[in-house]
Tab-separated table of C-alpha atoms in Angstrom:
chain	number	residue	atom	x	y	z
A	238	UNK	CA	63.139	104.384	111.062
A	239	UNK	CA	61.120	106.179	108.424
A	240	UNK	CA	59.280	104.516	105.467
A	241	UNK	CA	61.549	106.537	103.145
A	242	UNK	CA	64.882	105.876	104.696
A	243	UNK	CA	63.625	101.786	105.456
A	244	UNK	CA	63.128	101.925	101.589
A	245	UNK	CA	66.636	103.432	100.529
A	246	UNK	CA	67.704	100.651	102.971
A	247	UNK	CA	66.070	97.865	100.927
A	248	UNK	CA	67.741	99.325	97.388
A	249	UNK	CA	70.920	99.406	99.241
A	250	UNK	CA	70.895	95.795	100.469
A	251	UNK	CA	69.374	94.064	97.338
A	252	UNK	CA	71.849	93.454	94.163
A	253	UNK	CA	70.659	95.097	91.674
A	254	UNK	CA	68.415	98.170	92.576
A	255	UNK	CA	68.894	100.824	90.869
A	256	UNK	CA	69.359	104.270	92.065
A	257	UNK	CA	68.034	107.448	89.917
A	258	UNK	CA	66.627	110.921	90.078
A	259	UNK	CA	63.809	109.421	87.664
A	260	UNK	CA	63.151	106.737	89.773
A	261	UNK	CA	59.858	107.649	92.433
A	262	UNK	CA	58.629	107.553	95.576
A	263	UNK	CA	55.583	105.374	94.115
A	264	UNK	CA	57.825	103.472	92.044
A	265	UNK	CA	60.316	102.497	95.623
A	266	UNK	CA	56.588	101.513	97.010
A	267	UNK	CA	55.757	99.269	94.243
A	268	UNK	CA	59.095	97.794	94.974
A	269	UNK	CA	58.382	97.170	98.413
A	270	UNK	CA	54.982	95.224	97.618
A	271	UNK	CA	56.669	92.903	95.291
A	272	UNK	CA	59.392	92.379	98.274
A	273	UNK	CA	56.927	91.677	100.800
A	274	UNK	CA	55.236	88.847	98.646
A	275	UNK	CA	55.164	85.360	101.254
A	276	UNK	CA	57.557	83.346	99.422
A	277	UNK	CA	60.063	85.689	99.260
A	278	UNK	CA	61.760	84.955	102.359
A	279	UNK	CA	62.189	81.511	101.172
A	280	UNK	CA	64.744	82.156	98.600
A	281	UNK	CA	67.481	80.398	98.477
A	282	UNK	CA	69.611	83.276	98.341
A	283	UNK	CA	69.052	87.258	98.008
A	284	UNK	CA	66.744	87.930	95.334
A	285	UNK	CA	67.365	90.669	92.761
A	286	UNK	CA	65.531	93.717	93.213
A	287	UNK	CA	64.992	97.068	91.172
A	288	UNK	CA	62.964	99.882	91.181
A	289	UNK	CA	61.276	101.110	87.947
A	290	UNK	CA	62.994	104.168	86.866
A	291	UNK	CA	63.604	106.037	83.530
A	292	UNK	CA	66.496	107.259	81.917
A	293	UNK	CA	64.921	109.867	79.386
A	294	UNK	CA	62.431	111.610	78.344
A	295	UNK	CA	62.367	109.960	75.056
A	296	UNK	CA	62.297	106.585	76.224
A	297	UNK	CA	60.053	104.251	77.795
A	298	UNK	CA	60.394	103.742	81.111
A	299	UNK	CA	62.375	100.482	82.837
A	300	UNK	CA	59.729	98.625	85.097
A	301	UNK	CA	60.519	97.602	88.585
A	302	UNK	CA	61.357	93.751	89.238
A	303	UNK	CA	62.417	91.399	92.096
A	304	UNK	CA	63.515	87.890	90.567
A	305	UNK	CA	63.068	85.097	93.768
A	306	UNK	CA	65.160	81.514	93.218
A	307	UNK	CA	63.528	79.021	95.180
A	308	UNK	CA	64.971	75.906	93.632
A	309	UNK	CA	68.999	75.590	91.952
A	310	UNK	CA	70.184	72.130	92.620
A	311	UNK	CA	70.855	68.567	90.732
A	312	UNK	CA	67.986	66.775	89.375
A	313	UNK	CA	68.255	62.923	88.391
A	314	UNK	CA	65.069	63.502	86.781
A	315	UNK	CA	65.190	67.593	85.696
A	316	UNK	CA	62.229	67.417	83.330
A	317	UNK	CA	59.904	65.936	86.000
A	318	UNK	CA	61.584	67.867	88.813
A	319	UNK	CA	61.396	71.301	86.634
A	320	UNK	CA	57.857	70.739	86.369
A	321	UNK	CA	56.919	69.482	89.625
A	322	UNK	CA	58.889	72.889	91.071
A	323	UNK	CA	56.792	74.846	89.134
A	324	UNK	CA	53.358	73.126	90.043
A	325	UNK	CA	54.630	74.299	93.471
A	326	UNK	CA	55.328	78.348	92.142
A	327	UNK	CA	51.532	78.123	90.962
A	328	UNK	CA	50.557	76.994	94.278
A	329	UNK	CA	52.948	79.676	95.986
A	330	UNK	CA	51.484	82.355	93.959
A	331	UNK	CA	47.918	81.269	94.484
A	332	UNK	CA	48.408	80.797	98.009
A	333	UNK	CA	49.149	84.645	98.245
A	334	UNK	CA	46.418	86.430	96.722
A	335	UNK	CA	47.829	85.990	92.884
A	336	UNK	CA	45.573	84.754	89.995
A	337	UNK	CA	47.452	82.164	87.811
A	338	UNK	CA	45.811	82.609	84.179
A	339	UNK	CA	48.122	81.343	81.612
A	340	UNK	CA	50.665	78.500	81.621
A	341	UNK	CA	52.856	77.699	78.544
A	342	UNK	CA	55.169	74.211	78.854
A	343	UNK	CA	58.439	73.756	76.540
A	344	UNK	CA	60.360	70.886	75.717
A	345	UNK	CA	63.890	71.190	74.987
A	346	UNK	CA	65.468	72.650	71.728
A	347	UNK	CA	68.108	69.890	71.110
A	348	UNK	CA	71.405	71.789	70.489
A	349	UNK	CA	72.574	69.260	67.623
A	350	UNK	CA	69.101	69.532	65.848
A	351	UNK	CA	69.235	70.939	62.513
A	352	UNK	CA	65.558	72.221	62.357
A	353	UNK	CA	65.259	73.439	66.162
A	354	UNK	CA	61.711	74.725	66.795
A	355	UNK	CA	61.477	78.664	67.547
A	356	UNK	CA	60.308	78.580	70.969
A	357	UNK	CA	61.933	76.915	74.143
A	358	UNK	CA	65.463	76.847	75.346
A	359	UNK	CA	68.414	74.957	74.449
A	360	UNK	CA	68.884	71.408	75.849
A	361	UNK	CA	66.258	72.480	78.863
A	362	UNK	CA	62.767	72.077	79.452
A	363	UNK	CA	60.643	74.679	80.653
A	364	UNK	CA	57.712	74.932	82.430
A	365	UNK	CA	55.997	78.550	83.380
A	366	UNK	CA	52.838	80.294	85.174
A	367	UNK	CA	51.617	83.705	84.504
A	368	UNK	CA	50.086	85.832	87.216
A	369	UNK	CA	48.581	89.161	88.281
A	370	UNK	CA	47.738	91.048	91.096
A	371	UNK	CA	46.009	94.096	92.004
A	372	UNK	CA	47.265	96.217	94.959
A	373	UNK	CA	45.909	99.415	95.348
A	374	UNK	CA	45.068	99.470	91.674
A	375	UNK	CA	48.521	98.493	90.193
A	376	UNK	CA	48.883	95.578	88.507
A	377	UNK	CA	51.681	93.278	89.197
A	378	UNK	CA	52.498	90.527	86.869
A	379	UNK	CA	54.666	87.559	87.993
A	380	UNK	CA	56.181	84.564	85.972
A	381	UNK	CA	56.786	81.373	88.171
A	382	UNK	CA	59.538	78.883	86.202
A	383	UNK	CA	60.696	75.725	86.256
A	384	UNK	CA	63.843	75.099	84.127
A	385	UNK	CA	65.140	71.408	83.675
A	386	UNK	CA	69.039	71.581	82.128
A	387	UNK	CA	69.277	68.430	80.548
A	388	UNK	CA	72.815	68.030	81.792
A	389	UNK	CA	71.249	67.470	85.103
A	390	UNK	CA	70.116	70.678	86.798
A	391	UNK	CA	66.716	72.028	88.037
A	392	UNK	CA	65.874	75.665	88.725
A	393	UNK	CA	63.069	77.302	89.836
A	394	UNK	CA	62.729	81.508	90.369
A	395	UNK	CA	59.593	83.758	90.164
A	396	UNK	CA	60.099	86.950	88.658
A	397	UNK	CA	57.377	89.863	89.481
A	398	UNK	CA	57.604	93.028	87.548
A	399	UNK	CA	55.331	96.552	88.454
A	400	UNK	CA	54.775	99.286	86.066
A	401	UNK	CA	56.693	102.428	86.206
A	402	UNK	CA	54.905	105.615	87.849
A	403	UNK	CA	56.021	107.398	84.422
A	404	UNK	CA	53.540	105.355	82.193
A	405	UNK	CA	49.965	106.652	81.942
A	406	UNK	CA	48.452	104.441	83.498
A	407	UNK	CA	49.450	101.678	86.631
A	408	UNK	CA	46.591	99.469	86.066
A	409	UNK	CA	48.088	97.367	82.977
A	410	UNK	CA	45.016	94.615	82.613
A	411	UNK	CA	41.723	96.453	82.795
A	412	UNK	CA	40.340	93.958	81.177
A	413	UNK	CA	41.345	90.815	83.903
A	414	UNK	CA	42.611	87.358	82.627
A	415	UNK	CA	40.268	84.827	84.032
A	416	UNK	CA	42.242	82.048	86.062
A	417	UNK	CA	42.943	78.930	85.129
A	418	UNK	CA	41.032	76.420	87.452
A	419	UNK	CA	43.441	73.988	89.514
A	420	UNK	CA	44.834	71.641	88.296
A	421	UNK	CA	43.797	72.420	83.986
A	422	UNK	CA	46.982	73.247	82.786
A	423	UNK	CA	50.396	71.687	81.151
A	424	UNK	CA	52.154	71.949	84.070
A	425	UNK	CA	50.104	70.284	86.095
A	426	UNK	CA	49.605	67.447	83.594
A	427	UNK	CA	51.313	63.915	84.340
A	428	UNK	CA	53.064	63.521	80.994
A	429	UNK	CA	55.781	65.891	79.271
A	430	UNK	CA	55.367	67.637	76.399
A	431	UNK	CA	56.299	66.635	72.977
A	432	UNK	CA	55.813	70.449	71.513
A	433	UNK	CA	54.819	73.687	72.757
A	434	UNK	CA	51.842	73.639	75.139
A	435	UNK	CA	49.853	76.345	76.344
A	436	UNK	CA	46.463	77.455	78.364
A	437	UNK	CA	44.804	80.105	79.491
A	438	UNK	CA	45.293	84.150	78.027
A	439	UNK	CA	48.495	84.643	76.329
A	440	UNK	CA	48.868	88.357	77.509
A	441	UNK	CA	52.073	89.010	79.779
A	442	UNK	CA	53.351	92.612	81.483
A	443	UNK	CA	56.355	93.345	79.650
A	444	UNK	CA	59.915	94.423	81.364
A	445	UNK	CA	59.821	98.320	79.613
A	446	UNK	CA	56.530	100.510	79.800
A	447	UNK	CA	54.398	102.504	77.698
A	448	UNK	CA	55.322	106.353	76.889
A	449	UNK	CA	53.226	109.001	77.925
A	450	UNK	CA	50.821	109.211	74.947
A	451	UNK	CA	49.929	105.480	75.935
A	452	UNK	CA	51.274	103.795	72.912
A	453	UNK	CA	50.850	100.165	72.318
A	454	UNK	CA	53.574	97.613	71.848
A	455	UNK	CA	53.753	96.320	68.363
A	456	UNK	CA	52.985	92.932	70.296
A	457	UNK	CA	49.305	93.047	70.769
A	458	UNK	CA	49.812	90.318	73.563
A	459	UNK	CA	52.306	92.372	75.686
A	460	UNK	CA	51.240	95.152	77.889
């Protein structure tokens, strides 16, 4: 089988992938090195997987993503579980080559609160890792979360994203995020979070790219 026809095998099989004349070689490549990350074969079912590709000249280009669940199941505990499943997508990520640098921890907006805070989800708690990776000088960024539904769920996924081969340049973090040492973050912490809690470099890889002349995101923390 060749490399290209193994790789319009792997769009075809995954939900998801999408299919397009604007879509690359390159861009099908970067798809397979998310795909091929360790703990992918340990979802719990198919993950969701698609190429970068862009749909016009005049707009920024879609970046490729594969989205793994490793954890969807009752909790009798789901704020202690959620963050307990992500402590183990920081050590799944650092186990295969990624750098964890950020973490940010969320307690749950209450749905009958009349003054919600702006950050966090409704009625869940939320626990996430940030990390890169460099293969072949494209940086990969990867979000590893645990959700805890207060109704008495836990989920846990990692999503990776790549740029697109349309944007300037593949090498989003020149400037690398230093890691956060083991065990320093909220997630890792014993007690649960009363407000929003977060370490490390607040820069992520955003899901659409740059356009060719390289212009910024009004964000200055999203690449």
């Amino acid at each position: 089988m060749t490399r290209r026809f193994l790789l319009a095998s792997i769009c075809l099989l995954l939900s998801g992938c999408f299919a397009s004349s604007a879509t690359t070689q390159a861009d099908h490549e970067q798809l397979e090195v998310m795909l091929s990350q360790p703990f992918v074969r340990e979802a719990i079912k198919k993950p969701a997987a698609r190429a970068a590709f862009r749909k016009s000249d005049k707009l920024p280009a879609t970046r490729g993503v594969v989205t793994v669940v490793l954890a969807d199941q009752p909790a009798a505990a789901p704020a202690d579980d959620a963050r307990q499943w992500a402590v183990k997508g920081m050590r799944k990520l650092r186990d295969s080559g990624w750098t964890v640098y950020a973490t940010v921890c969320l307690p749950p907006r209450m749905s009958d609160d009349p003054n919600p805070p702006q950050d966090g989800a409704w009625d869940t708690w939320s626990f996430a890792a940030h990390a890169y990776k460099i293969v072949d000088g494209v940086s990969y960024f990867a979000i590893a979360e645990g959700l805890g539904q207060l109704s008495g769920n836990v989920e846990m996924s990692i999503e990776m994203r790549a740029p697109s081969s349309h944007e300037p340049v593949s090498d989003l973090l020149p400037e690398r995020p230093p890691p956060l040492p083991a065990g320093a973050s909220c997630v890792e912490a014993g007690s649960l979070p009363t407000k929003k809690v977060a370490n490390g470099t607040g820069v992520i890889i955003g899901e659409s790219g740059r356009d060719q002349a390289g212009k910024e995101p009004q964000n200055d923390n999203v690449r």
